[in-house]
mmCIF file of C-alpha atoms and ligand atoms in Angstrom:
data_model
loop_
_atom_site.group_PDB
_atom_site.id
_atom_site.type_symbol
_atom_site.label_atom_id
_atom_site.label_comp_id
_atom_site.label_asym_id
_atom_site.label_seq_id
_atom_site.Cartn_x
_atom_site.Cartn_y
_atom_site.Cartn_z
ATOM 1 C CA MET S 1 0.184 0.164 -0.135
ATOM 2 C CA ILE S 2 1.313 3.688 -0.777
ATOM 3 C CA GLN S 3 1.590 5.476 2.495
ATOM 4 C CA LEU S 4 -0.023 8.694 1.552
ATOM 5 C CA ASP S 5 -0.567 9.189 5.606
ATOM 6 C CA PHE S 6 3.619 9.664 5.933
ATOM 7 C CA HIS S 7 4.094 13.247 7.349
ATOM 8 C CA PRO S 8 7.455 14.457 7.843
ATOM 9 C CA ALA S 9 7.348 17.920 10.487
ATOM 10 C CA GLY S 10 6.772 20.342 8.055
ATOM 11 C CA ARG S 11 5.850 20.690 4.707
ATOM 12 C CA HIS S 12 7.085 19.137 1.808
ATOM 13 C CA PHE S 13 8.955 21.822 -0.986
ATOM 14 C CA LEU S 14 7.999 20.475 -3.827
ATOM 15 C CA GLN S 15 10.280 22.814 -6.037
ATOM 16 C CA ILE S 16 10.324 20.847 -8.798
ATOM 17 C CA PRO S 17 9.089 22.799 -11.989
ATOM 18 C CA GLY S 18 5.971 20.810 -12.092
ATOM 19 C CA PRO S 19 3.462 20.161 -10.521
ATOM 20 C CA SER S 20 3.605 23.556 -8.390
ATOM 21 C CA PRO S 21 2.430 23.273 -4.727
ATOM 22 C CA VAL S 22 -1.375 23.477 -4.953
ATOM 23 C CA PRO S 23 -2.185 26.536 -2.956
ATOM 24 C CA ASP S 24 -5.037 25.638 -0.118
ATOM 25 C CA ARG S 25 -7.859 28.187 -1.902
ATOM 26 C CA ILE S 26 -7.750 26.094 -4.890
ATOM 27 C CA LEU S 27 -7.702 22.680 -2.975
ATOM 28 C CA ARG S 28 -10.644 23.982 -1.153
ATOM 29 C CA ALA S 29 -12.405 24.648 -3.996
ATOM 30 C CA ILE S 30 -11.844 21.617 -5.937
ATOM 31 C CA SER S 31 -13.218 19.681 -2.440
ATOM 32 C CA TYR S 32 -17.124 21.071 -3.450
ATOM 33 C CA PRO S 33 -19.561 18.491 -4.568
ATOM 34 C CA THR S 34 -19.763 17.247 -7.196
ATOM 35 C CA ILE S 35 -22.422 18.448 -9.457
ATOM 36 C CA ASP S 36 -24.126 17.251 -12.700
ATOM 37 C CA HIS S 37 -22.331 18.300 -15.812
ATOM 38 C CA ARG S 38 -25.152 18.863 -17.871
ATOM 39 C CA GLY S 39 -27.093 20.743 -14.548
ATOM 40 C CA PRO S 40 -27.418 24.465 -14.613
ATOM 41 C CA GLU S 41 -24.917 25.164 -12.036
ATOM 42 C CA PHE S 42 -22.350 23.905 -14.098
ATOM 43 C CA GLY S 43 -23.368 25.924 -17.254
ATOM 44 C CA ALA S 44 -22.530 28.512 -15.248
ATOM 45 C CA LEU S 45 -19.113 27.237 -14.057
ATOM 46 C CA GLY S 46 -18.452 26.282 -18.119
ATOM 47 C CA ARG S 47 -19.121 29.416 -19.429
ATOM 48 C CA LYS S 48 -16.958 31.166 -16.462
ATOM 49 C CA VAL S 49 -13.925 29.611 -16.539
ATOM 50 C CA LEU S 50 -14.362 29.584 -21.024
ATOM 51 C CA ALA S 51 -14.179 33.505 -20.984
ATOM 52 C CA ASP S 52 -11.573 33.995 -17.954
ATOM 53 C CA ILE S 53 -9.196 31.711 -19.281
ATOM 54 C CA ARG S 54 -9.092 33.524 -22.457
ATOM 55 C CA LYS S 55 -7.276 36.388 -20.565
ATOM 56 C CA ILE S 56 -4.381 34.474 -19.278
ATOM 57 C CA PHE S 57 -3.792 33.100 -23.425
ATOM 58 C CA LYS S 58 -4.369 37.279 -24.052
ATOM 59 C CA THR S 59 -6.750 35.927 -26.343
ATOM 60 C CA GLU S 60 -10.272 36.612 -27.711
ATOM 61 C CA GLN S 61 -10.696 33.513 -30.001
ATOM 62 C CA PRO S 62 -11.817 29.571 -28.219
ATOM 63 C CA VAL S 63 -10.018 27.942 -26.130
ATOM 64 C CA VAL S 64 -10.867 24.118 -25.645
ATOM 65 C CA ILE S 65 -9.979 22.649 -22.406
ATOM 66 C CA TYR S 66 -9.211 19.012 -22.127
ATOM 67 C CA PRO S 67 -9.631 16.551 -18.982
ATOM 68 C CA ALA S 68 -6.227 15.150 -20.271
ATOM 69 C CA SER S 69 -2.472 16.013 -19.397
ATOM 70 C CA GLY S 70 -0.373 18.317 -21.345
ATOM 71 C CA THR S 71 0.294 15.357 -24.015
ATOM 72 C CA GLY S 72 -2.679 14.980 -24.669
ATOM 73 C CA ALA S 73 -3.023 18.815 -26.070
ATOM 74 C CA TRP S 74 -0.151 18.332 -27.944
ATOM 75 C CA GLU S 75 -1.931 15.704 -29.484
ATOM 76 C CA ALA S 76 -5.415 17.867 -29.914
ATOM 77 C CA ALA S 77 -3.562 20.446 -31.289
ATOM 78 C CA LEU S 78 -1.405 18.314 -34.642
ATOM 79 C CA SER S 79 -4.797 15.754 -35.245
ATOM 80 C CA ASN S 80 -7.255 19.129 -35.147
ATOM 81 C CA THR S 81 -4.609 20.386 -38.419
ATOM 82 C CA THR S 82 -2.708 18.003 -40.120
ATOM 83 C CA SER S 83 -2.738 15.385 -42.003
ATOM 84 C CA PRO S 84 -0.954 12.182 -42.257
ATOM 85 C CA GLY S 85 2.701 12.474 -44.042
ATOM 86 C CA ASP S 86 2.276 16.125 -43.606
ATOM 87 C CA THR S 87 5.438 17.628 -42.956
ATOM 88 C CA VAL S 88 5.700 19.628 -39.613
ATOM 89 C CA LEU S 89 9.182 21.921 -38.618
ATOM 90 C CA MET S 90 9.950 21.334 -34.721
ATOM 91 C CA TYR S 91 12.908 23.188 -33.286
ATOM 92 C CA GLU S 92 14.865 21.487 -30.389
ATOM 93 C CA THR S 93 15.675 23.030 -27.231
ATOM 94 C CA GLY S 94 14.779 20.418 -25.148
ATOM 95 C CA HIS S 95 13.379 17.230 -23.401
ATOM 96 C CA PHE S 96 9.938 18.464 -23.997
ATOM 97 C CA ALA S 97 10.454 19.326 -27.622
ATOM 98 C CA THR S 98 11.857 16.075 -28.559
ATOM 99 C CA LEU S 99 8.632 14.508 -27.321
ATOM 100 C CA TRP S 100 6.788 16.280 -29.059
ATOM 101 C CA LYS S 101 8.738 15.602 -32.299
ATOM 102 C CA SER S 102 8.135 11.339 -31.389
ATOM 103 C CA MET S 103 4.272 12.418 -31.178
ATOM 104 C CA ALA S 104 4.548 13.884 -34.412
ATOM 105 C CA GLN S 105 6.316 10.447 -35.543
ATOM 106 C CA SER S 106 4.096 8.094 -33.705
ATOM 107 C CA LEU S 107 0.685 10.229 -35.787
ATOM 108 C CA GLY S 108 2.373 9.574 -39.039
ATOM 109 C CA LEU S 109 3.543 13.267 -39.820
ATOM 110 C CA LYS S 110 7.201 13.830 -41.351
ATOM 111 C CA PRO S 111 8.679 16.434 -38.293
ATOM 112 C CA GLU S 112 11.980 18.115 -39.122
ATOM 113 C CA PHE S 113 14.067 18.931 -36.713
ATOM 114 C CA LEU S 114 16.122 21.943 -36.753
ATOM 115 C CA GLY S 115 17.847 23.081 -33.751
ATOM 116 C CA LEU S 116 21.841 23.786 -32.605
ATOM 117 C CA PRO S 117 24.241 20.855 -32.330
ATOM 118 C CA GLY S 118 24.868 18.976 -29.184
ATOM 119 C CA ILE S 119 23.853 20.153 -25.606
ATOM 120 C CA GLU S 120 24.210 23.630 -27.821
ATOM 121 C CA GLY S 121 20.740 23.610 -28.213
ATOM 122 C CA TRP S 122 19.839 23.097 -24.946
ATOM 123 C CA ARG S 123 21.444 26.355 -23.699
ATOM 124 C CA ARG S 124 19.563 28.524 -25.917
ATOM 125 C CA GLY S 125 16.475 29.416 -27.148
ATOM 126 C CA VAL S 126 14.614 29.169 -30.548
ATOM 127 C CA GLN S 127 17.085 30.447 -33.447
ATOM 128 C CA ALA S 128 14.295 32.127 -35.626
ATOM 129 C CA ASP S 129 16.769 33.090 -38.726
ATOM 130 C CA MET S 130 17.173 29.146 -38.727
ATOM 131 C CA ILE S 131 13.211 28.886 -39.298
ATOM 132 C CA GLU S 132 13.185 31.603 -41.790
ATOM 133 C CA ALA S 133 15.843 30.523 -43.637
ATOM 134 C CA ARG S 134 13.974 26.622 -43.508
ATOM 135 C CA LEU S 135 10.607 28.410 -44.525
ATOM 136 C CA ARG S 136 11.918 30.326 -47.458
ATOM 137 C CA ALA S 137 13.554 27.465 -49.139
ATOM 138 C CA ASP S 138 10.188 25.672 -48.552
ATOM 139 C CA THR S 139 8.943 26.898 -52.151
ATOM 140 C CA GLY S 140 6.305 24.157 -53.058
ATOM 141 C CA HIS S 141 5.186 25.444 -49.168
ATOM 142 C CA GLU S 142 4.700 21.578 -47.816
ATOM 143 C CA ILE S 143 5.801 22.327 -44.673
ATOM 144 C CA ARG S 144 2.491 22.301 -42.709
ATOM 145 C CA ALA S 145 2.815 23.527 -39.438
ATOM 146 C CA VAL S 146 6.291 25.568 -37.359
ATOM 147 C CA CYS S 147 5.593 23.551 -34.150
ATOM 148 C CA VAL S 148 7.899 25.027 -30.970
ATOM 149 C CA VAL S 149 8.365 25.360 -27.156
ATOM 150 C CA HIS S 150 7.923 28.807 -25.614
ATOM 151 C CA ASN S 151 9.575 27.515 -21.653
ATOM 152 C CA GLU S 152 11.597 24.614 -22.018
ATOM 153 C CA THR S 153 11.046 23.111 -18.974
ATOM 154 C CA SER S 154 13.799 20.856 -18.866
ATOM 155 C CA THR S 155 16.601 23.470 -19.376
ATOM 156 C CA GLY S 156 15.391 26.493 -18.362
ATOM 157 C CA VAL S 157 15.235 28.211 -21.328
ATOM 158 C CA THR S 158 12.460 30.573 -23.121
ATOM 159 C CA SER S 159 11.869 31.353 -26.717
ATOM 160 C CA ASP S 160 11.057 34.526 -28.375
ATOM 161 C CA ILE S 161 7.674 33.509 -29.720
ATOM 162 C CA ALA S 162 7.346 36.880 -30.871
ATOM 163 C CA ALA S 163 10.577 36.541 -33.358
ATOM 164 C CA VAL S 164 8.833 33.108 -34.618
ATOM 165 C CA ARG S 165 6.212 34.906 -35.636
ATOM 166 C CA ARG S 166 7.811 37.223 -37.648
ATOM 167 C CA ALA S 167 9.993 34.955 -39.094
ATOM 168 C CA ILE S 168 7.400 32.931 -40.714
ATOM 169 C CA ASP S 169 5.521 36.362 -41.879
ATOM 170 C CA ALA S 170 8.812 37.335 -43.515
ATOM 171 C CA ALA S 171 9.075 34.202 -45.502
ATOM 172 C CA ALA S 172 5.837 34.592 -46.469
ATOM 173 C CA HIS S 173 4.851 31.180 -45.379
ATOM 174 C CA PRO S 174 1.585 29.317 -44.728
ATOM 175 C CA ALA S 175 2.383 27.360 -42.308
ATOM 176 C CA LEU S 176 0.808 27.532 -38.894
ATOM 177 C CA LEU S 177 2.481 28.556 -35.463
ATOM 178 C CA MET S 178 2.076 25.941 -32.721
ATOM 179 C CA VAL S 179 3.588 27.211 -29.228
ATOM 180 C CA ASP S 180 3.856 24.728 -26.337
ATOM 181 C CA THR S 181 3.426 26.978 -23.625
ATOM 182 C CA ILE S 182 2.687 24.126 -20.940
ATOM 183 C CA SER S 183 4.948 25.505 -18.617
ATOM 184 C CA GLY S 184 5.204 28.888 -19.207
ATOM 185 C CA LEU S 185 1.650 29.897 -19.083
ATOM 186 C CA ALA S 186 0.095 32.425 -16.399
ATOM 187 C CA SER S 187 4.526 32.856 -15.157
ATOM 188 C CA ALA S 188 5.836 33.792 -18.117
ATOM 189 C CA ASP S 189 4.404 37.013 -20.818
ATOM 190 C CA TYR S 190 2.046 35.633 -23.105
ATOM 191 C CA ARG S 191 0.024 36.750 -25.924
ATOM 192 C CA HIS S 192 -1.485 34.639 -28.295
ATOM 193 C CA ASP S 193 -3.126 36.523 -29.784
ATOM 194 C CA GLU S 194 -0.608 39.358 -30.700
ATOM 195 C CA TRP S 195 1.888 36.993 -31.233
ATOM 196 C CA GLY S 196 -0.396 35.627 -34.096
ATOM 197 C CA VAL S 197 0.217 31.816 -32.510
ATOM 198 C CA ASP S 198 -2.189 28.947 -34.394
ATOM 199 C CA VAL S 199 -2.855 26.744 -31.598
ATOM 200 C CA THR S 200 -1.303 27.322 -27.867
ATOM 201 C CA VAL S 201 -1.077 24.271 -26.064
ATOM 202 C CA SER S 202 -0.448 24.359 -21.842
ATOM 203 C CA GLY S 203 -1.379 22.709 -18.527
ATOM 204 C CA SER S 204 -3.084 22.442 -15.451
ATOM 205 C CA GLN S 205 -0.094 22.443 -13.283
ATOM 206 C CA LYS S 206 2.473 24.746 -13.491
ATOM 207 C CA GLY S 207 1.504 28.640 -13.261
ATOM 208 C CA LEU S 208 -2.047 28.277 -12.972
ATOM 209 C CA MET S 209 -1.138 26.468 -9.506
ATOM 210 C CA LEU S 210 -3.742 23.373 -10.355
ATOM 211 C CA PRO S 211 -3.065 19.703 -9.765
ATOM 212 C CA PRO S 212 -2.406 17.909 -13.281
ATOM 213 C CA GLY S 213 -5.371 16.550 -14.992
ATOM 214 C CA ILE S 214 -6.491 19.414 -17.539
ATOM 215 C CA SER S 215 -5.022 20.549 -20.465
ATOM 216 C CA PHE S 216 -5.946 23.845 -22.895
ATOM 217 C CA ASN S 217 -5.172 24.590 -26.628
ATOM 218 C CA ALA S 218 -5.985 28.099 -27.200
ATOM 219 C CA LEU S 219 -7.361 28.537 -31.416
ATOM 220 C CA SER S 220 -6.881 30.964 -34.234
ATOM 221 C CA ALA S 221 -9.658 30.958 -36.512
ATOM 222 C CA LYS S 222 -7.036 30.027 -39.213
ATOM 223 C CA ALA S 223 -6.080 26.831 -37.002
ATOM 224 C CA ILE S 224 -9.706 26.286 -36.862
ATOM 225 C CA ALA S 225 -10.227 26.354 -41.427
ATOM 226 C CA ALA S 226 -7.069 24.568 -40.627
ATOM 227 C CA SER S 227 -9.256 21.649 -38.693
ATOM 228 C CA LYS S 228 -12.152 21.738 -41.703
ATOM 229 C CA GLU S 229 -9.909 20.203 -43.918
ATOM 230 C CA SER S 230 -7.527 17.524 -41.642
ATOM 231 C CA LYS S 231 -7.511 13.935 -42.511
ATOM 232 C CA MET S 232 -6.333 12.467 -39.227
ATOM 233 C CA PRO S 233 -7.948 10.184 -37.526
ATOM 234 C CA ARG S 234 -9.538 12.009 -33.983
ATOM 235 C CA SER S 235 -12.544 11.524 -31.788
ATOM 236 C CA PHE S 236 -12.376 12.753 -28.620
ATOM 237 C CA TRP S 237 -9.894 15.662 -29.211
ATOM 238 C CA ARG S 238 -12.221 16.999 -32.301
ATOM 239 C CA TRP S 239 -12.102 20.954 -31.438
ATOM 240 C CA ASP S 240 -15.733 21.296 -33.256
ATOM 241 C CA GLU S 241 -18.026 19.032 -31.402
ATOM 242 C CA ILE S 242 -16.093 20.718 -27.758
ATOM 243 C CA LEU S 243 -16.828 24.547 -29.340
ATOM 244 C CA GLU S 244 -19.958 23.595 -30.079
ATOM 245 C CA ALA S 245 -21.281 22.888 -26.849
ATOM 246 C CA ASN S 246 -18.830 24.963 -24.942
ATOM 247 C CA LYS S 247 -21.198 27.539 -26.415
ATOM 248 C CA ASN S 248 -23.635 27.111 -23.394
ATOM 249 C CA GLY S 249 -20.918 26.261 -20.965
ATOM 250 C CA TYR S 250 -20.988 22.268 -20.999
ATOM 251 C CA TRP S 251 -19.023 19.499 -22.625
ATOM 252 C CA PRO S 252 -19.495 17.178 -25.547
ATOM 253 C CA TYR S 253 -18.584 14.099 -22.520
ATOM 254 C CA THR S 254 -17.988 14.250 -18.681
ATOM 255 C CA PRO S 255 -15.375 17.285 -18.034
ATOM 256 C CA ASN S 256 -13.137 17.217 -14.867
ATOM 257 C CA THR S 257 -16.175 18.980 -12.518
ATOM 258 C CA ASN S 258 -13.937 18.858 -9.405
ATOM 259 C CA LEU S 259 -10.698 20.548 -11.488
ATOM 260 C CA LEU S 260 -12.719 23.088 -13.080
ATOM 261 C CA TYR S 261 -13.705 24.794 -10.135
ATOM 262 C CA GLY S 262 -9.594 24.897 -8.584
ATOM 263 C CA LEU S 263 -9.095 26.358 -12.415
ATOM 264 C CA SER S 264 -12.188 28.654 -11.624
ATOM 265 C CA GLU S 265 -10.345 30.054 -8.117
ATOM 266 C CA ALA S 266 -6.837 29.764 -9.673
ATOM 267 C CA LEU S 267 -8.436 32.264 -12.642
ATOM 268 C CA ASP S 268 -9.615 34.770 -9.490
ATOM 269 C CA MET S 269 -5.894 34.545 -7.750
ATOM 270 C CA ILE S 270 -4.393 35.426 -11.218
ATOM 271 C CA LEU S 271 -6.701 38.337 -11.646
ATOM 272 C CA GLU S 272 -6.476 39.487 -8.659
ATOM 273 C CA GLU S 273 -2.689 39.485 -8.708
ATOM 274 C CA GLY S 274 -2.607 40.900 -11.950
ATOM 275 C CA LEU S 275 -1.000 39.482 -14.630
ATOM 276 C CA ASP S 276 1.174 41.584 -14.871
ATOM 277 C CA ASN S 277 2.528 41.538 -11.233
ATOM 278 C CA VAL S 278 2.455 37.813 -10.966
ATOM 279 C CA PHE S 279 5.095 38.068 -13.898
ATOM 280 C CA ALA S 280 7.222 40.616 -12.248
ATOM 281 C CA ARG S 281 6.647 38.121 -9.438
ATOM 282 C CA HIS S 282 8.502 35.722 -11.391
ATOM 283 C CA GLN S 283 11.147 37.600 -12.763
ATOM 284 C CA ARG S 284 12.271 38.619 -9.667
ATOM 285 C CA LEU S 285 12.049 35.470 -7.788
ATOM 286 C CA ALA S 286 14.276 33.346 -10.702
ATOM 287 C CA GLU S 287 17.209 36.589 -10.892
ATOM 288 C CA ALA S 288 17.278 36.244 -7.305
ATOM 289 C CA CYS S 289 17.448 32.135 -8.202
ATOM 290 C CA ARG S 290 20.316 32.608 -10.835
ATOM 291 C CA ARG S 291 22.251 35.249 -7.974
ATOM 292 C CA ALA S 292 22.059 32.059 -5.675
ATOM 293 C CA VAL S 293 23.896 29.801 -8.411
ATOM 294 C CA ARG S 294 26.229 32.100 -9.387
ATOM 295 C CA ALA S 295 27.540 32.853 -6.196
ATOM 296 C CA TRP S 296 27.788 29.309 -5.496
ATOM 297 C CA GLY S 297 30.295 29.807 -8.327
ATOM 298 C CA LEU S 298 27.621 27.312 -10.640
ATOM 299 C CA GLU S 299 26.662 27.180 -14.114
ATOM 300 C CA ILE S 300 23.141 28.236 -15.094
ATOM 301 C CA GLN S 301 21.983 25.854 -17.784
ATOM 302 C CA CYS S 302 20.302 28.774 -19.875
ATOM 303 C CA ALA S 303 23.471 30.037 -21.850
ATOM 304 C CA ASP S 304 21.795 33.314 -22.843
ATOM 305 C CA PRO S 305 20.741 36.204 -20.474
ATOM 306 C CA ALA S 306 18.174 37.626 -23.229
ATOM 307 C CA VAL S 307 15.744 34.521 -22.592
ATOM 308 C CA TYR S 308 16.150 33.063 -19.519
ATOM 309 C CA SER S 309 13.364 31.639 -17.659
ATOM 310 C CA PRO S 310 10.756 33.060 -15.364
ATOM 311 C CA VAL S 311 9.731 29.963 -14.159
ATOM 312 C CA LEU S 312 12.619 27.378 -12.998
ATOM 313 C CA THR S 313 16.500 27.729 -13.559
ATOM 314 C CA GLY S 314 18.840 25.098 -14.178
ATOM 315 C CA VAL S 315 21.824 24.112 -12.116
ATOM 316 C CA MET S 316 25.125 22.338 -13.789
ATOM 317 C CA MET S 317 26.873 20.692 -11.573
ATOM 318 C CA PRO S 318 30.487 20.692 -11.954
ATOM 319 C CA GLU S 319 31.959 17.491 -13.479
ATOM 320 C CA GLY S 320 32.541 14.701 -11.890
ATOM 321 C CA VAL S 321 29.014 15.409 -9.512
ATOM 322 C CA ASP S 322 26.039 13.291 -10.285
ATOM 323 C CA ALA S 323 22.952 15.951 -9.833
ATOM 324 C CA ASP S 324 20.895 12.861 -9.076
ATOM 325 C CA ALA S 325 23.078 11.835 -5.603
ATOM 326 C CA VAL S 326 23.342 15.515 -5.050
ATOM 327 C CA ARG S 327 18.967 15.695 -5.316
ATOM 328 C CA LYS S 328 18.218 12.889 -3.773
ATOM 329 C CA LEU S 329 19.861 14.119 -0.576
ATOM 330 C CA ILE S 330 17.910 16.672 -0.283
ATOM 331 C CA TYR S 331 15.298 15.025 -0.974
ATOM 332 C CA GLU S 332 16.022 12.527 1.911
ATOM 333 C CA ARG S 333 17.752 15.779 4.714
ATOM 334 C CA PHE S 334 15.453 18.312 3.762
ATOM 335 C CA ASN S 335 11.911 16.771 2.515
ATOM 336 C CA MET S 336 12.427 18.693 -0.409
ATOM 337 C CA SER S 337 11.606 17.817 -3.875
ATOM 338 C CA LEU S 338 14.102 19.524 -7.762
ATOM 339 C CA GLY S 339 13.457 18.565 -10.265
ATOM 340 C CA GLN S 340 15.620 15.735 -12.124
ATOM 341 C CA ALA S 341 17.510 16.596 -15.219
ATOM 342 C CA LEU S 342 16.608 15.250 -18.402
ATOM 343 C CA GLY S 343 17.417 13.357 -21.678
ATOM 344 C CA LYS S 344 20.253 14.588 -23.150
ATOM 345 C CA MET S 345 21.643 16.508 -19.920
ATOM 346 C CA ARG S 346 20.305 13.251 -17.820
ATOM 347 C CA GLY S 347 22.385 13.912 -14.457
ATOM 348 C CA LYS S 348 24.441 16.719 -15.346
ATOM 349 C CA MET S 349 22.005 19.358 -13.828
ATOM 350 C CA PHE S 350 19.265 19.384 -11.373
ATOM 351 C CA ARG S 351 16.316 22.266 -11.684
ATOM 352 C CA ILE S 352 14.849 24.642 -9.448
ATOM 353 C CA GLY S 353 11.054 25.541 -9.189
ATOM 354 C CA HIS S 354 10.301 29.053 -8.060
ATOM 355 C CA LEU S 355 6.614 29.252 -9.623
ATOM 356 C CA GLY S 356 2.872 29.552 -9.155
ATOM 357 C CA ASP S 357 2.957 30.146 -5.373
ATOM 358 C CA CYS S 358 5.793 31.388 -4.524
ATOM 359 C CA ASN S 359 6.948 33.942 -2.892
ATOM 360 C CA ASP S 360 10.345 35.628 -1.145
ATOM 361 C CA LEU S 361 9.995 32.577 2.525
ATOM 362 C CA THR S 362 9.602 29.807 -0.084
ATOM 363 C CA LEU S 363 11.993 30.609 -2.319
ATOM 364 C CA MET S 364 15.248 31.209 0.246
ATOM 365 C CA ALA S 365 13.921 27.822 1.705
ATOM 366 C CA THR S 366 14.540 26.752 -1.323
ATOM 367 C CA LEU S 367 18.173 28.184 -1.653
ATOM 368 C CA THR S 368 18.820 27.115 1.821
ATOM 369 C CA GLY S 369 18.111 23.348 1.237
ATOM 370 C CA CYS S 370 19.246 23.791 -1.181
ATOM 371 C CA GLU S 371 23.377 24.927 -0.386
ATOM 372 C CA MET S 372 23.288 22.702 2.308
ATOM 373 C CA GLY S 373 22.831 19.940 0.158
ATOM 374 C CA LEU S 374 25.764 21.111 -1.815
ATOM 375 C CA LYS S 375 27.541 20.850 0.796
ATOM 376 C CA LEU S 376 26.749 18.034 2.640
ATOM 377 C CA ALA S 377 26.870 16.295 -0.888
ATOM 378 C CA GLY S 378 30.728 17.851 -1.190
ATOM 379 C CA VAL S 379 30.314 20.492 -4.145
ATOM 380 C CA PRO S 380 32.852 23.149 -3.875
ATOM 381 C CA LEU S 381 31.185 25.966 -3.124
ATOM 382 C CA ALA S 382 32.369 29.331 -4.216
ATOM 383 C CA GLY S 383 30.236 31.018 -1.597
ATOM 384 C CA SER S 384 26.818 31.297 -0.210
ATOM 385 C CA GLY S 385 23.205 31.391 -3.029
ATOM 386 C CA VAL S 386 21.765 32.033 0.034
ATOM 387 C CA ALA S 387 23.255 35.703 0.856
ATOM 388 C CA ALA S 388 23.295 36.714 -2.104
ATOM 389 C CA ALA S 389 19.590 36.121 -2.628
ATOM 390 C CA MET S 390 18.544 37.834 0.618
ATOM 391 C CA ASP S 391 20.996 40.817 -0.504
ATOM 392 C CA TYR S 392 18.721 40.389 -4.271
ATOM 393 C CA LEU S 393 15.417 40.492 -2.343
ATOM 394 C CA THR S 394 15.768 42.885 -0.197
ATOM 395 C CA SER S 395 17.261 45.458 -2.067
ATOM 396 C CA HIS S 396 14.893 45.088 -5.028
ATOM 397 C CA ALA S 397 10.735 45.369 -3.536
ATOM 398 C CA ALA S 398 8.420 43.748 -5.099
ATOM 399 C CA THR S 399 6.230 45.484 -7.679
ATOM 400 C CA ALA S 400 2.759 44.711 -5.694
ATOM 401 C CA PRO S 401 3.029 44.667 -1.503
ATOM 402 C CA LEU S 402 1.726 41.255 -0.452
ATOM 403 C CA LYS S 403 -0.602 42.691 1.511
ATOM 404 C CA ALA S 404 -2.652 45.948 1.267
ATOM 405 C CA ALA S 405 -0.887 48.453 3.825
ATOM 406 C CA ALA S 406 -3.240 48.643 7.168
HETATM 407 C C1 PLP F 1 7.138 21.511 -21.605
HETATM 408 C C2 PLP F 1 6.368 20.982 -21.607
HETATM 409 N N1 PLP F 1 5.867 20.422 -22.732
HETATM 410 C C3 PLP F 1 5.018 19.223 -22.297
HETATM 411 C C4 PLP F 1 4.742 18.331 -21.269
HETATM 412 C C5 PLP F 1 4.290 17.348 -21.566
HETATM 413 O O1 PLP F 1 2.665 18.053 -20.437
HETATM 414 P P1 PLP F 1 2.178 16.284 -18.846
HETATM 415 O O2 PLP F 1 3.055 16.047 -17.889
HETATM 416 O O3 PLP F 1 1.078 17.424 -18.575
HETATM 417 O O4 PLP F 1 1.094 15.744 -20.424
HETATM 418 C C6 PLP F 1 5.442 19.211 -20.122
HETATM 419 C C7 PLP F 1 5.215 18.576 -18.529
HETATM 420 O O5 PLP F 1 6.318 18.612 -17.691
HETATM 421 C C8 PLP F 1 6.065 20.065 -20.520
HETATM 422 O O6 PLP F 1 6.739 20.730 -19.321
#
């Protein structure tokens, strides 16, 4: 039996880059009684979350909500817009971009994978000029879609989505633009309409502070038109039936009622704080975290300061240090989970999540756990990252006060 009642003193620090800790306010909302998903109260809930989620994607266009993890929403994006044998241009920023490419292969698409060689590509964002050059060469317009990851959770690198849009426009290419912001949404600035994205894919368990289990496709008129031509077999993921039922706040099947209560609460919390304040809070905490890493004398995985992730920081270990052993020690000694390195980076780094329901003291406790763990693991440190982060946080006030003045 799994010992779910195992409870060491104090709370667990879930500092992986998603799932992120779920605030009590959201947990309470999720515990409301499950209601009839065809009844009037549900319709009101459905209409509210469908309207408010658009504000988070910054779109006036429909957002489809699936009772699925982010991987399902990836499949929905591809299967609604493409046909078997279509070429899709994907860009290797890290492990998640690689998994999305594997999915495209499984669906019978022909993915072309652009990227910088070796781990260099995992340390920088999408190079829009490479996308532009490839699209210009595609004079027959064989490429159906360009797919990129906005916040690469495996590395802590973001990508400039507006630049990708400009690259597609500069090449005067009709490809759809699809973006995975599963770990970026509601933590990093994101603008579905302004950036001309055709399908944005996201999930619940990161910036939205919900448990895993719901995911999203934000659409464009061009994507909806493409779905009418697409020959890819699909049923559960079909946008048309969902969009029809959504008009009245319902779904064609049983939706995830209790997670939708949670979503409603999360949207209220984010909109009360204000999206810009949410983004500024993430940027400030991320900067404090990076200062800590530099003070330790360790290297940040992201090699381009212009695209540092506000969501997580990848911390590279010195040669010969097993990052997983450090993580294990921190987990066992301090009851804190840090993100494991994935794919090409396995064992070489760990990831500190500073997203969602995170404040100055959450981050300071996290960095303290890291610093103690690194010392215990025998990793030579140049100085105190904790002191460097404290200096930064105390000398740079948050843009929005945590509490209203008395
Ligand atoms: C950028 C990115 N894409 C896709 C996924 C896959 O989403 P899920 O695990 O919810 O299916 C994740 C999960 O962490 C992710 O971070």
